[in-house]
mmCIF file of C-alpha atoms in Angstrom:
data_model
loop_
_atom_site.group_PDB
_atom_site.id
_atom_site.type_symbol
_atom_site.label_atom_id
_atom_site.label_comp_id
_atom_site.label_asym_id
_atom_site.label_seq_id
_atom_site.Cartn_x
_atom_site.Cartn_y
_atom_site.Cartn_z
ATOM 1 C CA UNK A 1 112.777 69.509 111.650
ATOM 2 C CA UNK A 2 115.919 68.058 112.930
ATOM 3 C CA UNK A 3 119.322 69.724 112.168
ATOM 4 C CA UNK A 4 122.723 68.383 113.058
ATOM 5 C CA UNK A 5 125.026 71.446 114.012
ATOM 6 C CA UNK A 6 128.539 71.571 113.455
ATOM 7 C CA UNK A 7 130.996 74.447 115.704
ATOM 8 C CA UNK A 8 134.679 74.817 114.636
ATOM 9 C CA UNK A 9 135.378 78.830 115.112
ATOM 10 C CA UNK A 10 138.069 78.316 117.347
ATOM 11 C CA UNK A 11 139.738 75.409 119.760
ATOM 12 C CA UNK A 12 136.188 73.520 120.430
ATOM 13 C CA UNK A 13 134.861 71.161 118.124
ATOM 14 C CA UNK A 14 130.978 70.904 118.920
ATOM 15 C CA UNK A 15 128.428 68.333 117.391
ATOM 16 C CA UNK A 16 125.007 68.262 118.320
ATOM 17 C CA UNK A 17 121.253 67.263 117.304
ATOM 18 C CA UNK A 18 118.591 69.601 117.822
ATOM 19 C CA UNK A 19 115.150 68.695 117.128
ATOM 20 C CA UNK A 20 111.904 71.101 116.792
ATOM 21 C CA UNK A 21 110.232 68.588 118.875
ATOM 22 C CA UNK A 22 112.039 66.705 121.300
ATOM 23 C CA UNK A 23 114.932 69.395 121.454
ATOM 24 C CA UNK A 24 118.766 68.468 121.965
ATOM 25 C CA UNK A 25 118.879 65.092 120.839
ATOM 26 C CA UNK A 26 122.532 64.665 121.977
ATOM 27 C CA UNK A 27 126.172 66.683 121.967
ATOM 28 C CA UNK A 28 129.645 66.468 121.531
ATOM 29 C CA UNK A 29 132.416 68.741 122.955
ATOM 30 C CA UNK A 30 136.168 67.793 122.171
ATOM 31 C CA UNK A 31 138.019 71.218 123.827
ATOM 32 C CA UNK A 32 141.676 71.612 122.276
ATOM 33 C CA UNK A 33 143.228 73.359 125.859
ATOM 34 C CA UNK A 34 145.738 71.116 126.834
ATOM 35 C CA UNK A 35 147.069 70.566 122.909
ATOM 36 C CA UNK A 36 147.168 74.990 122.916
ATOM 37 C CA UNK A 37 148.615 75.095 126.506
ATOM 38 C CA UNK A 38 152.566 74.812 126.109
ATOM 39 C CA UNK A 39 152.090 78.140 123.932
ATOM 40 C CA UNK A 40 150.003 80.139 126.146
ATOM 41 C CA UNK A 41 147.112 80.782 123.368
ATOM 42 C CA UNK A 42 145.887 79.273 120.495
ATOM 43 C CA UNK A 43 147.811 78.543 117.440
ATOM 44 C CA UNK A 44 145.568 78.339 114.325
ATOM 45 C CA UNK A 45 147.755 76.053 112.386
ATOM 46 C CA UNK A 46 147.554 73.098 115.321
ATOM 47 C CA UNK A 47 143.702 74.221 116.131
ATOM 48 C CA UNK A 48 142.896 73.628 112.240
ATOM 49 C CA UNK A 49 144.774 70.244 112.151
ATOM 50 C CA UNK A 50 143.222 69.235 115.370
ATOM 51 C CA UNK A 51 139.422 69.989 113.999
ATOM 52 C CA UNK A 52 140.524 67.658 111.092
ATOM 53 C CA UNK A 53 141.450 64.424 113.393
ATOM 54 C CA UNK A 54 138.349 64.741 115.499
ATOM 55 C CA UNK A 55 135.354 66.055 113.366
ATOM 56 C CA UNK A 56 134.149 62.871 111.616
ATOM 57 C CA UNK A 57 134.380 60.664 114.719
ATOM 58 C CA UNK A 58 132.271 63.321 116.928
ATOM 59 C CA UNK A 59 129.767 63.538 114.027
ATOM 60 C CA UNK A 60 129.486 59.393 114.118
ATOM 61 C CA UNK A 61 129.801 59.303 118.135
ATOM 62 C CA UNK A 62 126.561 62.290 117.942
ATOM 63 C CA UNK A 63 124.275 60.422 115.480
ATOM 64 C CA UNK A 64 124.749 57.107 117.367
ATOM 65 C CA UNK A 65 124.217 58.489 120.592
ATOM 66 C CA UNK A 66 121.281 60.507 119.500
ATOM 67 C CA UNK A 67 120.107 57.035 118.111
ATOM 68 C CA UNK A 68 119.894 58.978 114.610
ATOM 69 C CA UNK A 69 121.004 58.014 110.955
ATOM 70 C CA UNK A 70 121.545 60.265 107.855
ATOM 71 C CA UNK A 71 118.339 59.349 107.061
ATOM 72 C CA UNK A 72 116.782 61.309 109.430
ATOM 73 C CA UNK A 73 118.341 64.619 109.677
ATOM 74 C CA UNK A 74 116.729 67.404 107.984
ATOM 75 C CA UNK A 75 119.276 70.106 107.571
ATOM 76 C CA UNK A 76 122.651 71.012 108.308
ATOM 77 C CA UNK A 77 124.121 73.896 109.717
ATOM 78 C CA UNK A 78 127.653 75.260 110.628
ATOM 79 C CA UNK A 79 129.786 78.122 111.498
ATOM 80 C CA UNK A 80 130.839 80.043 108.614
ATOM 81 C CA UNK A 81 131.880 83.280 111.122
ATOM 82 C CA UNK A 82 133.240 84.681 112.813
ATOM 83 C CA UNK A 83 136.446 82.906 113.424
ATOM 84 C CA UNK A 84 139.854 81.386 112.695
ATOM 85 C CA UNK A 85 140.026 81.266 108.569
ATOM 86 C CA UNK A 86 141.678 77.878 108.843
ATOM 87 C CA UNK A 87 139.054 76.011 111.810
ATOM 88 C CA UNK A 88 136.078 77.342 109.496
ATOM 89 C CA UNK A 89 137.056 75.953 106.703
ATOM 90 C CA UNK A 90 137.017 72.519 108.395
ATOM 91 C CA UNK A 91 133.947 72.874 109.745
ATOM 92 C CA UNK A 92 132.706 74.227 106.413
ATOM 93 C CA UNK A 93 134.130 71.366 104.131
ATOM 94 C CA UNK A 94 132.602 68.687 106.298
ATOM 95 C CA UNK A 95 129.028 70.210 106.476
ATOM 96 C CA UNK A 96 128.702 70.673 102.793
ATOM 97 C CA UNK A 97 130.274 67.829 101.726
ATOM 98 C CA UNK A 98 127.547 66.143 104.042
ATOM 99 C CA UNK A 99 125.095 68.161 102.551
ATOM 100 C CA UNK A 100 125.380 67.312 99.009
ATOM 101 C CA UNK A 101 126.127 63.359 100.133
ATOM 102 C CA UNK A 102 122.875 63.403 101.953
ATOM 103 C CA UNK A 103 121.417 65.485 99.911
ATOM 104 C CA UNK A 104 120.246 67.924 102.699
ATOM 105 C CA UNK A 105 120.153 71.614 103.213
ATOM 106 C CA UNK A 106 122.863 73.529 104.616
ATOM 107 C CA UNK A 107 123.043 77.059 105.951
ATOM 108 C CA UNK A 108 126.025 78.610 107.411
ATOM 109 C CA UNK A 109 125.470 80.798 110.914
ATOM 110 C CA UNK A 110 126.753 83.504 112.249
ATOM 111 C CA UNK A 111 129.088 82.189 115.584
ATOM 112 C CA UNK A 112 127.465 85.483 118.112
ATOM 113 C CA UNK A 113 124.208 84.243 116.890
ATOM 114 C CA UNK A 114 124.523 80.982 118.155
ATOM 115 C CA UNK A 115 125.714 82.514 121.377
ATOM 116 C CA UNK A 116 123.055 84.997 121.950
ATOM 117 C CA UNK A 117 120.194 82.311 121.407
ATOM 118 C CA UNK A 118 122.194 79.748 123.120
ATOM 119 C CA UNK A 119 119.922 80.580 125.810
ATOM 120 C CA UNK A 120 117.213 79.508 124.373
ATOM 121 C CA UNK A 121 118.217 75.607 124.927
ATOM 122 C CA UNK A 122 116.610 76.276 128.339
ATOM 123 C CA UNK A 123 112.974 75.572 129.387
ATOM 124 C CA UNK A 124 113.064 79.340 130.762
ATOM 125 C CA UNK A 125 113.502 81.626 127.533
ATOM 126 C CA UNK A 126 113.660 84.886 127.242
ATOM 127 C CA UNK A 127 110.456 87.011 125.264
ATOM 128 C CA UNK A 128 111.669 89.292 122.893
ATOM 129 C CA UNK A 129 112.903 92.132 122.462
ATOM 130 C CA UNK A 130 115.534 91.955 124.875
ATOM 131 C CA UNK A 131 119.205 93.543 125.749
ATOM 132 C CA UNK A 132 122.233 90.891 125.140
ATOM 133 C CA UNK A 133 125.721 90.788 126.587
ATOM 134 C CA UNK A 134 127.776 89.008 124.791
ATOM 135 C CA UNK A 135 131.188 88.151 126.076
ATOM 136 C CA UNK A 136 133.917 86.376 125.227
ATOM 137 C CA UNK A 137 137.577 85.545 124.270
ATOM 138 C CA UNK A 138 137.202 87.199 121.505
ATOM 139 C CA UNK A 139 133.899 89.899 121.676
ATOM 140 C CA UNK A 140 132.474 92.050 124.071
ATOM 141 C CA UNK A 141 129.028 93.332 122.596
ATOM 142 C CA UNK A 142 126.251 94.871 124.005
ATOM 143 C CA UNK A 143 122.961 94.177 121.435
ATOM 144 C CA UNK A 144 119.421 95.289 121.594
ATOM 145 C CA UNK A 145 117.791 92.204 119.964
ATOM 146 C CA UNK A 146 113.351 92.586 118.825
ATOM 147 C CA UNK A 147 113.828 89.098 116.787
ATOM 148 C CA UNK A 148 116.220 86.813 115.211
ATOM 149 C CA UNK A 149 118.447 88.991 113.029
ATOM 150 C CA UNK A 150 117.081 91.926 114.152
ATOM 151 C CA UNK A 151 119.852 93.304 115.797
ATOM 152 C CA UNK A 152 121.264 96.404 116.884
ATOM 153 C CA UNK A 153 124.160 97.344 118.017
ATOM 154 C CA UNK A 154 124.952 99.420 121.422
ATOM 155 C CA UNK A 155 128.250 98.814 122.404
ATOM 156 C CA UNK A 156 131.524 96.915 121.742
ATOM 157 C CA UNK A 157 134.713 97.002 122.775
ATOM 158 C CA UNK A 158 137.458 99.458 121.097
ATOM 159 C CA UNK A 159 140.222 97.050 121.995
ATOM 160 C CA UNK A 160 140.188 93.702 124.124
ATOM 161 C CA UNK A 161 137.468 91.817 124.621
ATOM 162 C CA UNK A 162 136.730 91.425 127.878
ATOM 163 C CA UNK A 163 137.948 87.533 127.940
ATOM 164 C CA UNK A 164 140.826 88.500 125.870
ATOM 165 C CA UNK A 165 141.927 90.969 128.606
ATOM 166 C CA UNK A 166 140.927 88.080 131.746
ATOM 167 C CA UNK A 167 143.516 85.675 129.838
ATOM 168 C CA UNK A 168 146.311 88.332 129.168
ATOM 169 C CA UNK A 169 146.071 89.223 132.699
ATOM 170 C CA UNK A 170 146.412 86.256 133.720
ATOM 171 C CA UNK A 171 149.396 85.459 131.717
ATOM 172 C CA UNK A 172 151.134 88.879 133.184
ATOM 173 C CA UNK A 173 150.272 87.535 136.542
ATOM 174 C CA UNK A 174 151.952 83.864 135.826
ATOM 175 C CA UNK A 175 148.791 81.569 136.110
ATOM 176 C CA UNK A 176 148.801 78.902 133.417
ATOM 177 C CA UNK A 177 146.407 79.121 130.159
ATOM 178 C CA UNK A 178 143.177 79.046 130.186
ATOM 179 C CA UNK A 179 144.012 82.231 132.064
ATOM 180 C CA UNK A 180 140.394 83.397 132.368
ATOM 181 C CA UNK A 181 139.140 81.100 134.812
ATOM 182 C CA UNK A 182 142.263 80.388 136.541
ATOM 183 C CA UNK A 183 142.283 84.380 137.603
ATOM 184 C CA UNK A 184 138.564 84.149 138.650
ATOM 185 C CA UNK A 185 139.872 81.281 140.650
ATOM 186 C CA UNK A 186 142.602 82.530 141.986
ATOM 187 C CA UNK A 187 140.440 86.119 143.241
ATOM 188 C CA UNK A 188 138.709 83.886 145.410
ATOM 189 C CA UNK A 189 141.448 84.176 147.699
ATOM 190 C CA UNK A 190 141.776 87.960 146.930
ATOM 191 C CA UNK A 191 141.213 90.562 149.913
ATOM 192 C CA UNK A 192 138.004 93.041 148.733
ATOM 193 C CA UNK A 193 139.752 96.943 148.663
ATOM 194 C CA UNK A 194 143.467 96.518 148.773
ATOM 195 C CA UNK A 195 144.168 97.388 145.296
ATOM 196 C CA UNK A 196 141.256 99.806 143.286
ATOM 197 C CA UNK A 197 141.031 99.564 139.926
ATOM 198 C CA UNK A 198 139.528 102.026 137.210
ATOM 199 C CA UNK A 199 135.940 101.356 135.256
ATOM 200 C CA UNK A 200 137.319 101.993 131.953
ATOM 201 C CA UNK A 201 135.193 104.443 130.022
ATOM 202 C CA UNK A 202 132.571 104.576 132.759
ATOM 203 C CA UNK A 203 132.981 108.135 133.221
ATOM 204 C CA UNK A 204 131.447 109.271 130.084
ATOM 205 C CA UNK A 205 128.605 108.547 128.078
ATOM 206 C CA UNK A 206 128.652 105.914 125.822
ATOM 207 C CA UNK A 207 128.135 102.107 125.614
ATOM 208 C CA UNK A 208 131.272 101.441 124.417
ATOM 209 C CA UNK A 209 133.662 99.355 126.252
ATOM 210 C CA UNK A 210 137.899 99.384 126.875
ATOM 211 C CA UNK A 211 139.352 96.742 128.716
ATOM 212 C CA UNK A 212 143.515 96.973 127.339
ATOM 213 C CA UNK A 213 143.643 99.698 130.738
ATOM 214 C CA UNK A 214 142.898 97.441 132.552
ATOM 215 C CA UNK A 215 145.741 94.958 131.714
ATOM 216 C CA UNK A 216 148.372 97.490 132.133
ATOM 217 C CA UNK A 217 147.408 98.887 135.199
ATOM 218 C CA UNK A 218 147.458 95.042 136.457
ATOM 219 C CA UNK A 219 150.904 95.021 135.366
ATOM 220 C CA UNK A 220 152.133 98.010 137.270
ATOM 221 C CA UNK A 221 150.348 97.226 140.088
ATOM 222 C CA UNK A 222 152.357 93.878 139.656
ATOM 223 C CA UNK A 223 155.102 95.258 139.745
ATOM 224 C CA UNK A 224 154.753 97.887 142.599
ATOM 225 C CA UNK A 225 153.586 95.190 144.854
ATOM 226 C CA UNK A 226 155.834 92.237 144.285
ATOM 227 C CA UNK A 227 154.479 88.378 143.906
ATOM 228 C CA UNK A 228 153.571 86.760 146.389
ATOM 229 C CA UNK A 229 150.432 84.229 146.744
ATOM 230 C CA UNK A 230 148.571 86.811 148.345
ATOM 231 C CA UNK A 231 148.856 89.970 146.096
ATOM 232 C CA UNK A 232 148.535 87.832 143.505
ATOM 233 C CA UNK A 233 144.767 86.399 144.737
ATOM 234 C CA UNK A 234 144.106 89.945 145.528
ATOM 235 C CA UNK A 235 145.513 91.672 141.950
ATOM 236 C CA UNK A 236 143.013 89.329 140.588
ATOM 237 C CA UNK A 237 139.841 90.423 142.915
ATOM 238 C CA UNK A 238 140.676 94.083 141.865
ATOM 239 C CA UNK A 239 140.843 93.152 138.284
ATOM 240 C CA UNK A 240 137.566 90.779 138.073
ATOM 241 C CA UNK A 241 135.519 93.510 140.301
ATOM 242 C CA UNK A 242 136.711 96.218 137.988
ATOM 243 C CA UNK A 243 135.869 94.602 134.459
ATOM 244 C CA UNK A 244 132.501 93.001 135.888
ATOM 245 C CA UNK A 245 131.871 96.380 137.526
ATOM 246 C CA UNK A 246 132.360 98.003 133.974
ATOM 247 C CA UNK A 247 130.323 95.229 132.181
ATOM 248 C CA UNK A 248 127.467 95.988 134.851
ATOM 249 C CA UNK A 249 127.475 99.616 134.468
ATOM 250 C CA UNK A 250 126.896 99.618 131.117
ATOM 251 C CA UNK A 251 124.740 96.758 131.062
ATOM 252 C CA UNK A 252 122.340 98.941 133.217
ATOM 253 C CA UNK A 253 122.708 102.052 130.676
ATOM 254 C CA UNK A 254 121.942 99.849 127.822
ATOM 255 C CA UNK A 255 118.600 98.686 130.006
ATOM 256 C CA UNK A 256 117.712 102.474 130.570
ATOM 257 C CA UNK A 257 118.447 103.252 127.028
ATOM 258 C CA UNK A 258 116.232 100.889 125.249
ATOM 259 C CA UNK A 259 113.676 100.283 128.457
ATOM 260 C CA UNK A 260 113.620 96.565 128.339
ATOM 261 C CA UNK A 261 113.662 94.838 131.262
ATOM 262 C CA UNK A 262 115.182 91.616 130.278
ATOM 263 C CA UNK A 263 118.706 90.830 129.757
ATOM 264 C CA UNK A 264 120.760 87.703 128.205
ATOM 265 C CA UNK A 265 124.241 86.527 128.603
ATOM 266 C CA UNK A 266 125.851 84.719 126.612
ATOM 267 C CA UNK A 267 129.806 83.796 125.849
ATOM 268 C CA UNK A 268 132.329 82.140 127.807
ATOM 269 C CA UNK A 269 132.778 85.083 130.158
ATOM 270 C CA UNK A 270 128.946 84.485 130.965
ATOM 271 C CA UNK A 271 130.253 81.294 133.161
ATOM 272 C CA UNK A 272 131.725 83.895 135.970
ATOM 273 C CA UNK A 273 130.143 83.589 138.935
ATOM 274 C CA UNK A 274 131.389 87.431 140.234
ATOM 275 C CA UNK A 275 129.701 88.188 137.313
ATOM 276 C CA UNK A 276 126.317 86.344 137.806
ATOM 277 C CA UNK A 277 126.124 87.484 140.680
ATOM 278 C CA UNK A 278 126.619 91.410 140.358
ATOM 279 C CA UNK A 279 123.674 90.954 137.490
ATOM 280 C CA UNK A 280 121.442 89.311 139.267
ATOM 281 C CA UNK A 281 121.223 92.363 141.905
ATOM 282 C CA UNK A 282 121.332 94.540 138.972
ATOM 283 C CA UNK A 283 118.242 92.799 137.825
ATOM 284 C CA UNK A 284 116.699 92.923 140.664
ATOM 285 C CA UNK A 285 116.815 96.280 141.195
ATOM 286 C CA UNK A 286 115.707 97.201 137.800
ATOM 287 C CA UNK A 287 112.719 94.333 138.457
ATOM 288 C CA UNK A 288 113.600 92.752 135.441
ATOM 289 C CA UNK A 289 115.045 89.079 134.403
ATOM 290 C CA UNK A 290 118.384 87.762 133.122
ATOM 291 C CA UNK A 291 118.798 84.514 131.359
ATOM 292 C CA UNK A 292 122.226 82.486 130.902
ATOM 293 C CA UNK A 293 122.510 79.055 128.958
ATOM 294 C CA UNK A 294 123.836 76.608 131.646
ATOM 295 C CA UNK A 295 127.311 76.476 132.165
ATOM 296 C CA UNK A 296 128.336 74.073 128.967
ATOM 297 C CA UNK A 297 127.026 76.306 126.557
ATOM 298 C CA UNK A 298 128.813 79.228 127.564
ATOM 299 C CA UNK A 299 131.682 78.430 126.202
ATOM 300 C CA UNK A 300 131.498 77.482 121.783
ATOM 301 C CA UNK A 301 129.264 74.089 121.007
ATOM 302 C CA UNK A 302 127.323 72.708 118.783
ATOM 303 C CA UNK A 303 123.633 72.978 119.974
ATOM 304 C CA UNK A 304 123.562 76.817 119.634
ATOM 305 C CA UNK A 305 124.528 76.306 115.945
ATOM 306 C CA UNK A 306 122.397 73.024 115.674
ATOM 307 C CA UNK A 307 119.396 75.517 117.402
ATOM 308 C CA UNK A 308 120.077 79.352 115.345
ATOM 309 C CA UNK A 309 120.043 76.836 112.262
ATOM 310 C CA UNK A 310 116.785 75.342 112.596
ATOM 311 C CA UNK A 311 115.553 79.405 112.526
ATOM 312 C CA UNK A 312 117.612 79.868 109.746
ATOM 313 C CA UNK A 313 116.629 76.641 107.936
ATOM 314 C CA UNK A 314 112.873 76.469 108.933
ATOM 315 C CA UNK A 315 112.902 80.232 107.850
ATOM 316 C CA UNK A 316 113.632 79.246 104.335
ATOM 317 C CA UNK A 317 117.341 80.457 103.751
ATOM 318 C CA UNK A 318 119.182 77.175 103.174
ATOM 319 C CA UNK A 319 122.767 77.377 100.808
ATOM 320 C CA UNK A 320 122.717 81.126 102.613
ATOM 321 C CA UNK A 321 125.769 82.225 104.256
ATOM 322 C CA UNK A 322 128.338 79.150 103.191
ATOM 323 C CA UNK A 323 131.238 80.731 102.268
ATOM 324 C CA UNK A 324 133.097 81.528 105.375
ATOM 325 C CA UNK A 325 133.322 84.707 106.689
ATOM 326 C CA UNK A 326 136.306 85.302 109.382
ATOM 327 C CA UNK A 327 135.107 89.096 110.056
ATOM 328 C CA UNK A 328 131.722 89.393 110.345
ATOM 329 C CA UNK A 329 129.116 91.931 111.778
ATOM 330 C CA UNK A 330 126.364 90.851 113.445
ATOM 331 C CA UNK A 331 124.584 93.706 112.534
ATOM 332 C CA UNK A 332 124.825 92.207 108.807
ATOM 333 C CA UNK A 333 122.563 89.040 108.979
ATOM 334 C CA UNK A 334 119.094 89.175 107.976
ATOM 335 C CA UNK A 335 115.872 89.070 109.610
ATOM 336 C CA UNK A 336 113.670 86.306 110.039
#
């Protein structure tokens, strides 16, 4: 089976081919950054209009480069959810209005599902069942996962997701948008133990995360402490160690609680290197293995929706899940 996937949650527009056989055929990535920059964030209206200009020309530049026509695609799939009402519906339009000109199956997917088996683009998968960590903009999940829509939740966060609070920080702190990486960036140059931060909600049981804290007490420290280059770099080493410090803790409790010894990351936050790091000693120590997707599927595209809709599609649920869904619990899709 080969399924053409189609991504449009957010500010990324991602095309790709997956095939059962041969894999990914071939993707597309047109990011929206610099058009979202001048206001600091995205703006729906602008990320919806943009989706419209470059959706058909990916899908054309995709097929040609995966040397494919209409003819032989076997299903479609797209984000239906979680995400921006007015980017789904793009997305949405243009896969069933495919589907019904082709005369194809379609099946919508659910936008944390395509993250959490993002990883399994990779030669080196990861058995189930298994422990995710999902991280993003826009979710900060901890899942205990025995099969494809068998999921269960451990954790999420009560407030900011864990990117959410990297880019807000960074916006506090002056460092242009994306603010996420820029901060990682910029705590390269920080000096380890100057400023301590708290591990929100590490003091009590729970899997649970809060990251807002952690904003605020980046602000006051701010403003204690003046601006200059070097309190900035080392603002942001306090504030990186302390959320990846958090995600780490719990990440371990989650391991402990469920006694699997394999863990996946997935989400844009996954691309942090502090991060990597600190989890690969965790894993270590427990003797167990994490697994990432590489570094351009960490952030949304279009082979982790081309790939969770082949299991969708080969699973027999085609015209399931089309109507879009901005909210969306994972905890809602069905088992295959």
């Amino acid at each position: 089976m080969r399924v053409l996937g189609i991504e449009t949650s957010c500010d990324e527009t991602g095309i790709a081919i997956y095939d059962e056989k041969d894999g990914l055929l071939n993707h597309q990535l047109y990011s929206q950054v610099k058009l979202h920059a001048d206001y600091g964030g995205v703006v729906p209206e602008l990320a919806s209009r943009d989706h419209i200009r470059k959706i058909v020309p990916l899908i054309e530049k995709t097929l040609k480069e995966a040397n494919c026509d209409k003819s032989s695609i076997d299903g479609i799939a797209f984000t239906s959810g979680p995400g921006l009402i007015g980017a789904l519906l793009v997305g949405s339009t243009v896969a069933r209005g495919l589907a019904y000109a082709w005369n194809k199956p379609v099946v919508g997917v659910h936008h944390m599902e395509g993250h959490l088996l993002a990883p399994m683009l990779e030669e080196e998968k990861a058995d189930f069942p298994f422990v995710a960590l999902l991280v993003s903009g826009g979710h900060s999940l901890l899942v205990e996962v025995k099969g494809i829509g068998q999921y269960q939740l451990l954790g999420e966060s009560i407030d900011d997701a864990v990117g959410e609070a990297f880019d807000k920080t960074a916006k506090i702190m002056g460092l242009d948008y994306p603010g996420g990486p820029r901060l990682a960036k910029l705590a390269e140059q920080g000096t380890a133990g100057r400023f301590k931060f708290p591990r929100p909600m590490t003091d009590r049981p729970g899997l649970d995360f809060s990251f807002s804290g952690l904003k605020t007490f980046a602000a006051n420290t701010l403003r204690d402490n003046g601006k200059d280059q070097q309190t900035l770099a080392d603002i942001a080493y306090a504030f990186q160690e302390a959320a990846v410090d958090t995600l780490v803790i719990k990440c371990k409790r989650a391991l402990k609680q469920t006694g699997h010894k394999r863990l996946v990351v997935a989400g844009g936050v996954s691309a942090n290197t502090f991060l990597r790091e600190k989890l690969a000693a965790l894993m270590q120590a427990q003797q167990g293995q994490v697994y990432y997707p590489r570094l351009e599927f960490c952030t949304d595209n279009g082979a982790m929706i081309a790939y969770a809709g082949l299991q969708r599609l080969k699973a027999g649920q085609a015209g399931q899940d089309t109507e879009i869904k901005p909210r969306w619990p994972l905890t809602d899709l069905q088992a295959i």
